[in-house]
Short mmCIF file of N, CA, C and O in Angstrom, two decimals:
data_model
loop_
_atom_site.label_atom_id
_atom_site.label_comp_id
_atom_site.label_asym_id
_atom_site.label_seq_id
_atom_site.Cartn_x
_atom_site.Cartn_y
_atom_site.Cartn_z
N UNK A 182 3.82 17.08 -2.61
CA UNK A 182 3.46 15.77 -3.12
C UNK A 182 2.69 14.99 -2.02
O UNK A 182 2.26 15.67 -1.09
N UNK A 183 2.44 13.51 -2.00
CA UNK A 183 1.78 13.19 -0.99
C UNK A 183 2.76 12.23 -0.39
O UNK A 183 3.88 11.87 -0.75
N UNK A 184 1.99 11.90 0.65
CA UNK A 184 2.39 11.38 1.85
C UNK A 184 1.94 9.29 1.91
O UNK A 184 0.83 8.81 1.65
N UNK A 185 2.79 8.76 2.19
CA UNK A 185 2.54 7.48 1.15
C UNK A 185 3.79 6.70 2.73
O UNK A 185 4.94 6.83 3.16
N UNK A 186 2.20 5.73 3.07
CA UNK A 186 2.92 4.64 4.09
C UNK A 186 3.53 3.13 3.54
O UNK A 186 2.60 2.37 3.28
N UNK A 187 4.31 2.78 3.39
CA UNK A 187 4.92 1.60 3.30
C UNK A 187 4.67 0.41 4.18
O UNK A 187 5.40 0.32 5.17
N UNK A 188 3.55 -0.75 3.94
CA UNK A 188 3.54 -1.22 4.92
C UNK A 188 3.84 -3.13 4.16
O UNK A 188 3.49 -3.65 3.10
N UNK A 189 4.51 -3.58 5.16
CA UNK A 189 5.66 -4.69 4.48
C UNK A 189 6.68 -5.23 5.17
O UNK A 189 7.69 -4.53 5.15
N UNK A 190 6.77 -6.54 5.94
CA UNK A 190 7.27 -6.90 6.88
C UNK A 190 8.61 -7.14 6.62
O UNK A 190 9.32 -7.15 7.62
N UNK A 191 8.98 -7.28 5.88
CA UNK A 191 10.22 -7.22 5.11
C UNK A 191 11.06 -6.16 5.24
O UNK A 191 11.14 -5.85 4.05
N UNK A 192 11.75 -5.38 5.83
CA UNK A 192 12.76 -4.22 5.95
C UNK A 192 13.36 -3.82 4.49
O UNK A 192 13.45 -2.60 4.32
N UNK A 193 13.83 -4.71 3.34
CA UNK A 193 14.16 -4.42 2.69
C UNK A 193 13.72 -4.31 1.42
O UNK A 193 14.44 -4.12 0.44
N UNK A 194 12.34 -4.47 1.43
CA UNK A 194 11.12 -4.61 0.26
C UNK A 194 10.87 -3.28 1.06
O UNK A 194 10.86 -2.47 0.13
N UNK A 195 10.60 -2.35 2.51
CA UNK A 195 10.35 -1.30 2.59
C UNK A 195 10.69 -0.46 1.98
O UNK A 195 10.04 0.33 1.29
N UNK A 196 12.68 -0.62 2.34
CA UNK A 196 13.47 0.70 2.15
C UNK A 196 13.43 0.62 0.41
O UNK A 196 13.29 1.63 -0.27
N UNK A 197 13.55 -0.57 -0.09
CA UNK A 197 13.48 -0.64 -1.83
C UNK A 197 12.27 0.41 -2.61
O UNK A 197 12.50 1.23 -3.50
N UNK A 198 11.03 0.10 -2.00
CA UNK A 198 10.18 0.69 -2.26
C UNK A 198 10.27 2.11 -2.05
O UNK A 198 10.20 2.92 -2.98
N UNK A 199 10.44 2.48 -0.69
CA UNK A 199 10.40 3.42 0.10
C UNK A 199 11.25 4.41 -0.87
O UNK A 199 10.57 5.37 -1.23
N UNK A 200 12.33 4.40 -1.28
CA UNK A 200 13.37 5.10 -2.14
C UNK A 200 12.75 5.32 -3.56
O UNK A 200 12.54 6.47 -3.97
N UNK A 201 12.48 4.30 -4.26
CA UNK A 201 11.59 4.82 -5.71
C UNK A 201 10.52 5.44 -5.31
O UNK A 201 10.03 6.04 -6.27
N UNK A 202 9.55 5.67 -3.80
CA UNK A 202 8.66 6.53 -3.64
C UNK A 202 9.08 8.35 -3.95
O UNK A 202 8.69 9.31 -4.63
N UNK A 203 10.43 7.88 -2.61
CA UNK A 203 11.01 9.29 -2.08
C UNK A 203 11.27 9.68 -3.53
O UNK A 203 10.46 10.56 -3.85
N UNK A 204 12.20 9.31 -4.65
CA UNK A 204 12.29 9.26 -6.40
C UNK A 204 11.27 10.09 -7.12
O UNK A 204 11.53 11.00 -7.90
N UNK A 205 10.31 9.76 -6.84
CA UNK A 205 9.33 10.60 -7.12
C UNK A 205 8.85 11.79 -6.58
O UNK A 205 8.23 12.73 -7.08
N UNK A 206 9.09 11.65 -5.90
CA UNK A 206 8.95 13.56 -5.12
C UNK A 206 7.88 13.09 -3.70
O UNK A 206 7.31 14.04 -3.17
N UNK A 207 7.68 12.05 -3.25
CA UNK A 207 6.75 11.93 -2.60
C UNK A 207 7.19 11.73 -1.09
O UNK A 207 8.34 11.31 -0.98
N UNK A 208 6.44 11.95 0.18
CA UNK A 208 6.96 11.29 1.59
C UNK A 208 6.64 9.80 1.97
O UNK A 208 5.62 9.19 1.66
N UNK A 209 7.73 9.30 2.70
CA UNK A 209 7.54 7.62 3.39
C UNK A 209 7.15 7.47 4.59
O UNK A 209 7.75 8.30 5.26
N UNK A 210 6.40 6.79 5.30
CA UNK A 210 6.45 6.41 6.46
C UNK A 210 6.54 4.67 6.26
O UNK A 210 5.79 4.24 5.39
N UNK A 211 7.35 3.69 6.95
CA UNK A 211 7.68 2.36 6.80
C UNK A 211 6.47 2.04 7.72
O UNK A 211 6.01 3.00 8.35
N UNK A 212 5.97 0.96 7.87
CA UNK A 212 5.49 0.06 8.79
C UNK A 212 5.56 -1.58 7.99
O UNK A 212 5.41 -2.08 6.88
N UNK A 213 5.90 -2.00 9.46
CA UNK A 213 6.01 -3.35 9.27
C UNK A 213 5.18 -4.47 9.57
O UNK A 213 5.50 -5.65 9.38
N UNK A 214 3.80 -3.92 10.19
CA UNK A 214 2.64 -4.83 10.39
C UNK A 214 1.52 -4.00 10.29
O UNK A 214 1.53 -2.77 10.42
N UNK A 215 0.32 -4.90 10.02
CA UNK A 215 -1.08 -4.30 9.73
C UNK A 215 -1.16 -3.48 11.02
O UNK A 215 -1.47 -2.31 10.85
N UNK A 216 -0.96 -3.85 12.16
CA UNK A 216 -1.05 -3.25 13.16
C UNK A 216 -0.37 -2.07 13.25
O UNK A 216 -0.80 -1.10 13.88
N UNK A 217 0.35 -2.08 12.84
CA UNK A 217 1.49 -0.68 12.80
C UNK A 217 1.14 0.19 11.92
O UNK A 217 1.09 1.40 12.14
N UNK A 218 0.77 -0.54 10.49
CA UNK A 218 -0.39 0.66 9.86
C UNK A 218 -1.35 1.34 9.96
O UNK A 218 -1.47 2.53 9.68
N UNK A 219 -2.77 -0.05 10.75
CA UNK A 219 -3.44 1.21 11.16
C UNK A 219 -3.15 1.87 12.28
O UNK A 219 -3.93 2.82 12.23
N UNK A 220 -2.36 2.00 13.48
CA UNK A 220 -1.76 2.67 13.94
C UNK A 220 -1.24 4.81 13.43
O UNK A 220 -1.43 5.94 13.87
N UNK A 221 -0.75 4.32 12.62
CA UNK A 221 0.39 5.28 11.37
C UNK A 221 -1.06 5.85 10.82
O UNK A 221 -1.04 7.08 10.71
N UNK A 222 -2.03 5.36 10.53
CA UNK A 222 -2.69 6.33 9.97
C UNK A 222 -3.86 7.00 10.38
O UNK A 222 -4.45 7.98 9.92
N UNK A 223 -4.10 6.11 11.53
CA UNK A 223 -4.50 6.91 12.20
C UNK A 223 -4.15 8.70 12.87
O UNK A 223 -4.89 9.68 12.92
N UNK A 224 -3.22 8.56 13.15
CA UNK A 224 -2.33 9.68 13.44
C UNK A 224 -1.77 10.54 12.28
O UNK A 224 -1.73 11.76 12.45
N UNK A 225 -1.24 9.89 10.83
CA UNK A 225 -0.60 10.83 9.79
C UNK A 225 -1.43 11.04 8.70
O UNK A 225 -1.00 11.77 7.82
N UNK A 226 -2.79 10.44 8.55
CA UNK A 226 -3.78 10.55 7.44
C UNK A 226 -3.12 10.57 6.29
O UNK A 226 -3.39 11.54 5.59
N UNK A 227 -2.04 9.51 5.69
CA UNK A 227 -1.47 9.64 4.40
C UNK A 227 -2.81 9.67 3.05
O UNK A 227 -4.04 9.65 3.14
N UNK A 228 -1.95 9.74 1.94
CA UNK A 228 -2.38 10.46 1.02
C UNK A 228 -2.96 8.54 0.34
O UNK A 228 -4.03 8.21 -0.17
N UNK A 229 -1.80 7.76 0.62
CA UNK A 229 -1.70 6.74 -0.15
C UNK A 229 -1.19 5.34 1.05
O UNK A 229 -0.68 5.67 2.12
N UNK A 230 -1.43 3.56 0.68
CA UNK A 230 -0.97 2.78 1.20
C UNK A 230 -0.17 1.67 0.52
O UNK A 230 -0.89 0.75 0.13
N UNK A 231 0.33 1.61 0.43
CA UNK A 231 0.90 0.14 -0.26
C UNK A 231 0.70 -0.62 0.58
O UNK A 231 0.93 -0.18 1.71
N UNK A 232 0.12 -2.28 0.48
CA UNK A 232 0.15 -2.94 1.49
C UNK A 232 0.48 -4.08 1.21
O UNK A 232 -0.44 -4.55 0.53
N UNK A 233 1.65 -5.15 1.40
CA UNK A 233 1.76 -6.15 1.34
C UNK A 233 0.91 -7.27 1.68
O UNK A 233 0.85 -7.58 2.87
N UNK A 234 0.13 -8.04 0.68
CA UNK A 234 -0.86 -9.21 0.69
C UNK A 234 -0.32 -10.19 1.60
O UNK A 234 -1.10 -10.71 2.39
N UNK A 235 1.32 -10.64 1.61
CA UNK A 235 1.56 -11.67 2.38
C UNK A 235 2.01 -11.14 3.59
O UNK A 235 3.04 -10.47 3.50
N UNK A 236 1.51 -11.25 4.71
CA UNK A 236 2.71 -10.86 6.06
C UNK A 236 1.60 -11.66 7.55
O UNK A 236 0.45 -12.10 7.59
N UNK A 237 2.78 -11.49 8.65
CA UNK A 237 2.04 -12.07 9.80
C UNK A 237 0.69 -11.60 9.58
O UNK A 237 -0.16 -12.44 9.87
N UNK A 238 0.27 -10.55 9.19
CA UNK A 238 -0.94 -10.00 9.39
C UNK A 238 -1.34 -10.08 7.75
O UNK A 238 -0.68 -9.56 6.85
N UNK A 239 -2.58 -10.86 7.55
CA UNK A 239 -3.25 -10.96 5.98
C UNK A 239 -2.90 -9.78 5.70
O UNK A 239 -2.65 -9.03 6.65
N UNK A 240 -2.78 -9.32 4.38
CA UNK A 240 -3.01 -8.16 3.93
C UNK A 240 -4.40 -7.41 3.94
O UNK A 240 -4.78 -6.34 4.41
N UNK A 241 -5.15 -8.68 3.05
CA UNK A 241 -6.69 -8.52 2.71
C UNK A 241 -7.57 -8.35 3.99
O UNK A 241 -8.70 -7.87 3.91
N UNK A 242 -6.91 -8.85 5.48
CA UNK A 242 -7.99 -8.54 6.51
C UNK A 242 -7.18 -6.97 6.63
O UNK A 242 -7.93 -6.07 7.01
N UNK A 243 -5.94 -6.61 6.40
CA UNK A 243 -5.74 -5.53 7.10
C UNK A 243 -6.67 -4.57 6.30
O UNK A 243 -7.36 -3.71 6.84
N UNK A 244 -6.61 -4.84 4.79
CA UNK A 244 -7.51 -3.77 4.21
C UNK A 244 -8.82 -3.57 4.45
O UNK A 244 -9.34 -2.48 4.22
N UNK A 245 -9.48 -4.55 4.93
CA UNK A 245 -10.93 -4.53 5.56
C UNK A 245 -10.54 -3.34 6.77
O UNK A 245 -10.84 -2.16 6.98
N UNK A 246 -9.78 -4.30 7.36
CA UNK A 246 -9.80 -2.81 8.93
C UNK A 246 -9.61 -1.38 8.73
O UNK A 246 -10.34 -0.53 9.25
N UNK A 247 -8.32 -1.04 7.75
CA UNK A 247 -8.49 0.10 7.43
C UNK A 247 -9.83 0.96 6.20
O UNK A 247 -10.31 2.10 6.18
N UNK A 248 -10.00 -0.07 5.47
CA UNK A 248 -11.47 0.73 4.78
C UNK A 248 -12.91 0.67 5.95
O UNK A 248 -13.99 1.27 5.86
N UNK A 249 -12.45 -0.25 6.98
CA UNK A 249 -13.51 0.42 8.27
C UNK A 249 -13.21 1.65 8.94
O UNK A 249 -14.05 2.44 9.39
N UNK A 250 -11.62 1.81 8.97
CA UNK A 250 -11.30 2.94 9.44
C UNK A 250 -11.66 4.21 9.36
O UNK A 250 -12.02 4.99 10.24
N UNK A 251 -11.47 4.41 7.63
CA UNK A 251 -11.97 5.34 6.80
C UNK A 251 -12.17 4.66 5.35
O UNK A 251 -11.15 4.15 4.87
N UNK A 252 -13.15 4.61 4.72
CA UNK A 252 -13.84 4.18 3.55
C UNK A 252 -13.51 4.93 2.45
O UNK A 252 -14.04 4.72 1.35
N UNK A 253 -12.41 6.08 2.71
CA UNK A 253 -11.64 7.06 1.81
C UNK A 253 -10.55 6.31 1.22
O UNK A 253 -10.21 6.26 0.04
N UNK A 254 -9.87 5.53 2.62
CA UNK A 254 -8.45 5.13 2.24
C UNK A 254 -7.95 5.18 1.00
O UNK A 254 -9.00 5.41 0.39
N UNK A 255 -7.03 5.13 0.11
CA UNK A 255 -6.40 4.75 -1.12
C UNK A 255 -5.18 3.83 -0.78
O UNK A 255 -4.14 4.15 -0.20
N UNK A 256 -5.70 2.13 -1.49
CA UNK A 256 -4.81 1.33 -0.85
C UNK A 256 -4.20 0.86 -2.41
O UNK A 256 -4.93 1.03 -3.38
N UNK A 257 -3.04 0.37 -2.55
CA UNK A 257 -2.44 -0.09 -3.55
C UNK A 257 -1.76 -1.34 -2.80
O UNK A 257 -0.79 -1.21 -2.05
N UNK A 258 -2.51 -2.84 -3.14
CA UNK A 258 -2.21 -4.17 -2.71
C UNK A 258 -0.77 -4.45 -3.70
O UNK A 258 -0.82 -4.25 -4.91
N UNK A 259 0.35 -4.87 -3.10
CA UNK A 259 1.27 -5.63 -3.65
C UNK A 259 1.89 -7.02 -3.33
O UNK A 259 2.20 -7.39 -2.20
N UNK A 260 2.01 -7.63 -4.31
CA UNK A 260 2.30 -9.26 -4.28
C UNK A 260 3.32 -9.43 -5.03
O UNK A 260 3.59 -8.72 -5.99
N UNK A 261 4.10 -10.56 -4.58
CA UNK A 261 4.94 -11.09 -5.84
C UNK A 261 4.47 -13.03 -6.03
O UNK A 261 5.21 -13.94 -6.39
N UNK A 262 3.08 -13.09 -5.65
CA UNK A 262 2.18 -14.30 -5.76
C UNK A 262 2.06 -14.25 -7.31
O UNK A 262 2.02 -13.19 -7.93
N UNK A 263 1.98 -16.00 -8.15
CA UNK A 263 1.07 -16.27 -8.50
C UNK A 263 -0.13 -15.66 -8.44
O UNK A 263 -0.42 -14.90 -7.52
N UNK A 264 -1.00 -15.96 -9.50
CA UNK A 264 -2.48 -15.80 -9.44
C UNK A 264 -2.86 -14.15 -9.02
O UNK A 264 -3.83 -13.78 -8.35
N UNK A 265 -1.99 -13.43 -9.52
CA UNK A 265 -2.23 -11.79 -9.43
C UNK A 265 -3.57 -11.43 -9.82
O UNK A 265 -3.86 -10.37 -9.28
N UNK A 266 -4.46 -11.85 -10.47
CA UNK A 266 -5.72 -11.53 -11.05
C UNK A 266 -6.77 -11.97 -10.33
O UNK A 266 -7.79 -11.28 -10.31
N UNK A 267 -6.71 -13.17 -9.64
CA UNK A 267 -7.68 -13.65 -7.93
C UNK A 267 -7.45 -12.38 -7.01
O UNK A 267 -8.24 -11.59 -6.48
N UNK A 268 -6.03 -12.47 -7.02
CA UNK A 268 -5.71 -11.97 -5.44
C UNK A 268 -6.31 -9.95 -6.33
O UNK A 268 -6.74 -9.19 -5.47
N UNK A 269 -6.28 -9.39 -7.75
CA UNK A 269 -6.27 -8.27 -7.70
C UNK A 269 -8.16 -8.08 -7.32
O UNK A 269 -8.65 -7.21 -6.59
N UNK A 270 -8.78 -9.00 -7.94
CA UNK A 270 -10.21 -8.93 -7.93
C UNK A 270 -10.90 -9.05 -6.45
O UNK A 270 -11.91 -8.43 -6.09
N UNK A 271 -10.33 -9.75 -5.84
CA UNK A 271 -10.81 -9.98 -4.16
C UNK A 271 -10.39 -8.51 -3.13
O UNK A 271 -10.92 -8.15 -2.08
N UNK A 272 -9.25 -7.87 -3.88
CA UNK A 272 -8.66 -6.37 -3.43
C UNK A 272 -9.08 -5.54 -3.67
O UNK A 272 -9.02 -4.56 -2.92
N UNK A 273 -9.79 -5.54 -4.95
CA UNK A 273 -10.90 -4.35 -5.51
C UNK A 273 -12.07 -4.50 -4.78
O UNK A 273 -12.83 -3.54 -4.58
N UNK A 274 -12.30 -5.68 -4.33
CA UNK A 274 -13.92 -6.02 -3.86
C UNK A 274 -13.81 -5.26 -2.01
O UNK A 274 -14.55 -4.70 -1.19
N UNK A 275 -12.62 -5.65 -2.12
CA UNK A 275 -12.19 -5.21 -0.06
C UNK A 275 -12.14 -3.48 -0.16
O UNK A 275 -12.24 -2.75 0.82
N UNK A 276 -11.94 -2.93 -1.81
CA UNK A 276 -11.55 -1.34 -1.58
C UNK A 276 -10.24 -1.13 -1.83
O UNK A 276 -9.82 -0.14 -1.23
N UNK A 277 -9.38 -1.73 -2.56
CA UNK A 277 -8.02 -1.23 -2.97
C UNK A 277 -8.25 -0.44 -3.90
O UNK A 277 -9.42 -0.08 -4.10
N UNK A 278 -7.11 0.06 -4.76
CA UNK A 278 -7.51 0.94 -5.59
C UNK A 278 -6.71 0.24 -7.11
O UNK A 278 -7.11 0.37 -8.27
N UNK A 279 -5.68 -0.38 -6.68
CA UNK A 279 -5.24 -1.30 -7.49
C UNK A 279 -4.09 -2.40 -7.08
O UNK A 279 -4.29 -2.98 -6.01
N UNK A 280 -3.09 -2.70 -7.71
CA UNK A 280 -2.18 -4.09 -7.15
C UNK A 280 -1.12 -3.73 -7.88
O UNK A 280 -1.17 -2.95 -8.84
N UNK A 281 -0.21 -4.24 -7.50
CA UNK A 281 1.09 -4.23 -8.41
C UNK A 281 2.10 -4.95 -7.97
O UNK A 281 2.41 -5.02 -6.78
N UNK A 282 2.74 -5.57 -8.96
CA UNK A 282 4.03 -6.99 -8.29
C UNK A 282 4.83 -6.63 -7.97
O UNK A 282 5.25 -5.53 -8.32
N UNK A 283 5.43 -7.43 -7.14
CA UNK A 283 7.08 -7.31 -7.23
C UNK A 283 7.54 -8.54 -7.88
O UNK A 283 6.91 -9.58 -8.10
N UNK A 284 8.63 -8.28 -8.11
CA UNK A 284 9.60 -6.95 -8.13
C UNK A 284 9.17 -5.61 -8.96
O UNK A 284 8.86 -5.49 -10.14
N UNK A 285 9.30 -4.46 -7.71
CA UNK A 285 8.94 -3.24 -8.17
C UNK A 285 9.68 -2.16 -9.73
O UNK A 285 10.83 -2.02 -10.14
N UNK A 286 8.63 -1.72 -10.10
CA UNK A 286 9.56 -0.78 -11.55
C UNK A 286 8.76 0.60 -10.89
O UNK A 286 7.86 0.70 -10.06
N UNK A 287 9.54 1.57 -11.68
CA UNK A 287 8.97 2.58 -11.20
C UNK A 287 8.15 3.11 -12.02
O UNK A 287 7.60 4.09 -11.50
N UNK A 288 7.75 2.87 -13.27
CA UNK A 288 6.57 3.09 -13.41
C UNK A 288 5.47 2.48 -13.41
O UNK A 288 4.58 2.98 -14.10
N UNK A 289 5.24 1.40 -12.77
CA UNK A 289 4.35 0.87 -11.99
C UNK A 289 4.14 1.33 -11.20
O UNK A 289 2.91 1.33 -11.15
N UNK A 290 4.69 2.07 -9.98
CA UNK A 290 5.00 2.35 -8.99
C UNK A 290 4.02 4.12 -9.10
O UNK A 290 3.16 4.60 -8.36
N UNK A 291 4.67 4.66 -10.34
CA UNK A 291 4.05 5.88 -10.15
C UNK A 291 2.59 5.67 -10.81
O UNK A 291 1.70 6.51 -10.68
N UNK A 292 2.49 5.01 -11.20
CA UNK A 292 1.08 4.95 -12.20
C UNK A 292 0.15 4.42 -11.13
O UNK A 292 -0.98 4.90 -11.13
N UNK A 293 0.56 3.13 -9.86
CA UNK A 293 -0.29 3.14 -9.06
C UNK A 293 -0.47 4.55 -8.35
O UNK A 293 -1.58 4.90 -7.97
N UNK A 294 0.59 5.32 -8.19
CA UNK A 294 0.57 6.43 -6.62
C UNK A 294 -1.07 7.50 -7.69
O UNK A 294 -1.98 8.11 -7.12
N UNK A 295 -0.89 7.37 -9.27
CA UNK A 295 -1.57 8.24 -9.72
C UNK A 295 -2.95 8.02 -9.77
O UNK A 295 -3.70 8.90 -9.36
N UNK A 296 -3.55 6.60 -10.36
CA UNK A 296 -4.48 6.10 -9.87
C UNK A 296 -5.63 6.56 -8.25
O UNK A 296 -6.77 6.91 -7.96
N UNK A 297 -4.42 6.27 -7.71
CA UNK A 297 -4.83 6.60 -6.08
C UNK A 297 -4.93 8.05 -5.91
O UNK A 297 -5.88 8.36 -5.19
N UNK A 298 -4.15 9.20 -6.43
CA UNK A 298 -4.24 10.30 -6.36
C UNK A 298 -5.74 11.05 -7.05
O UNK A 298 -6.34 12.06 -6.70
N UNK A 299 -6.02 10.12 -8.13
CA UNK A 299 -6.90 11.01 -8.75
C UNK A 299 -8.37 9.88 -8.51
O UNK A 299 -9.38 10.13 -9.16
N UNK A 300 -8.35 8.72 -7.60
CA UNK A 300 -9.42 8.19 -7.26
C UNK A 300 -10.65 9.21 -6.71
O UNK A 300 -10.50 10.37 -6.31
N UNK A 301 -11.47 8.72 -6.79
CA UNK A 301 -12.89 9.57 -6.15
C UNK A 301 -13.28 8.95 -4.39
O UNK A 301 -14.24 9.41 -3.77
#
């Protein structure tokens, strides 16, 4: 299956997530800042990102840095904001692949990982 970083300053929005990933047959790596992500992928080339929109570190600049990184990335932006349809359209424009709220379901959850799997 693939390989899928968790990134989300929150410890317990990680491991929450992190577990309906593992649920699915897939691998976790946690990070807890933009910095720590691109870090992590640099080194593990995951398959997939979840990235939390709100944290010390924007979400939306982290996704700029990593689609500079590699312009491959497959990022899946998550919020539990208001105004999901601003924040999904400004994420598509940066290179996400899609968005999804919290509180997490799991088939949201897998329907983003599939999206991202079968992106071009």
């Amino acid at each position: 299956m693939a390989k899928i970083v968790i990134t989300d300053d929150a410890s317990l929005i990680r491991e929450m997530l992190g577990e309906l990933v593992e649920e699915l047959g897939h691998t976790v790596i946690g990070a807890n800042s933009g910095e720590e992500l691109l870090e992590i992928y640099e080194k593990e080339k995951p398959d997939v990102v979840f990235l939390d929109i709100i944290m010390d570190d924007n979400g939306l600049d982290v996704l700029e840095k990593l689609k500079k990184m590699d312009s491959n990335a497959k990022v899946v932006i998550c919020s539990a904001i208001a105004g999901m349809q601003t924040i999904m359209e400004e994420a598509k424009a940066k290179g996400a692949v899609t968005c999804i709220a919290k509180p997490f379901n799991l088939e949201d959850i897998r329907a983003a990982i599939q999206m991202c799997l079968s992106a071009q």
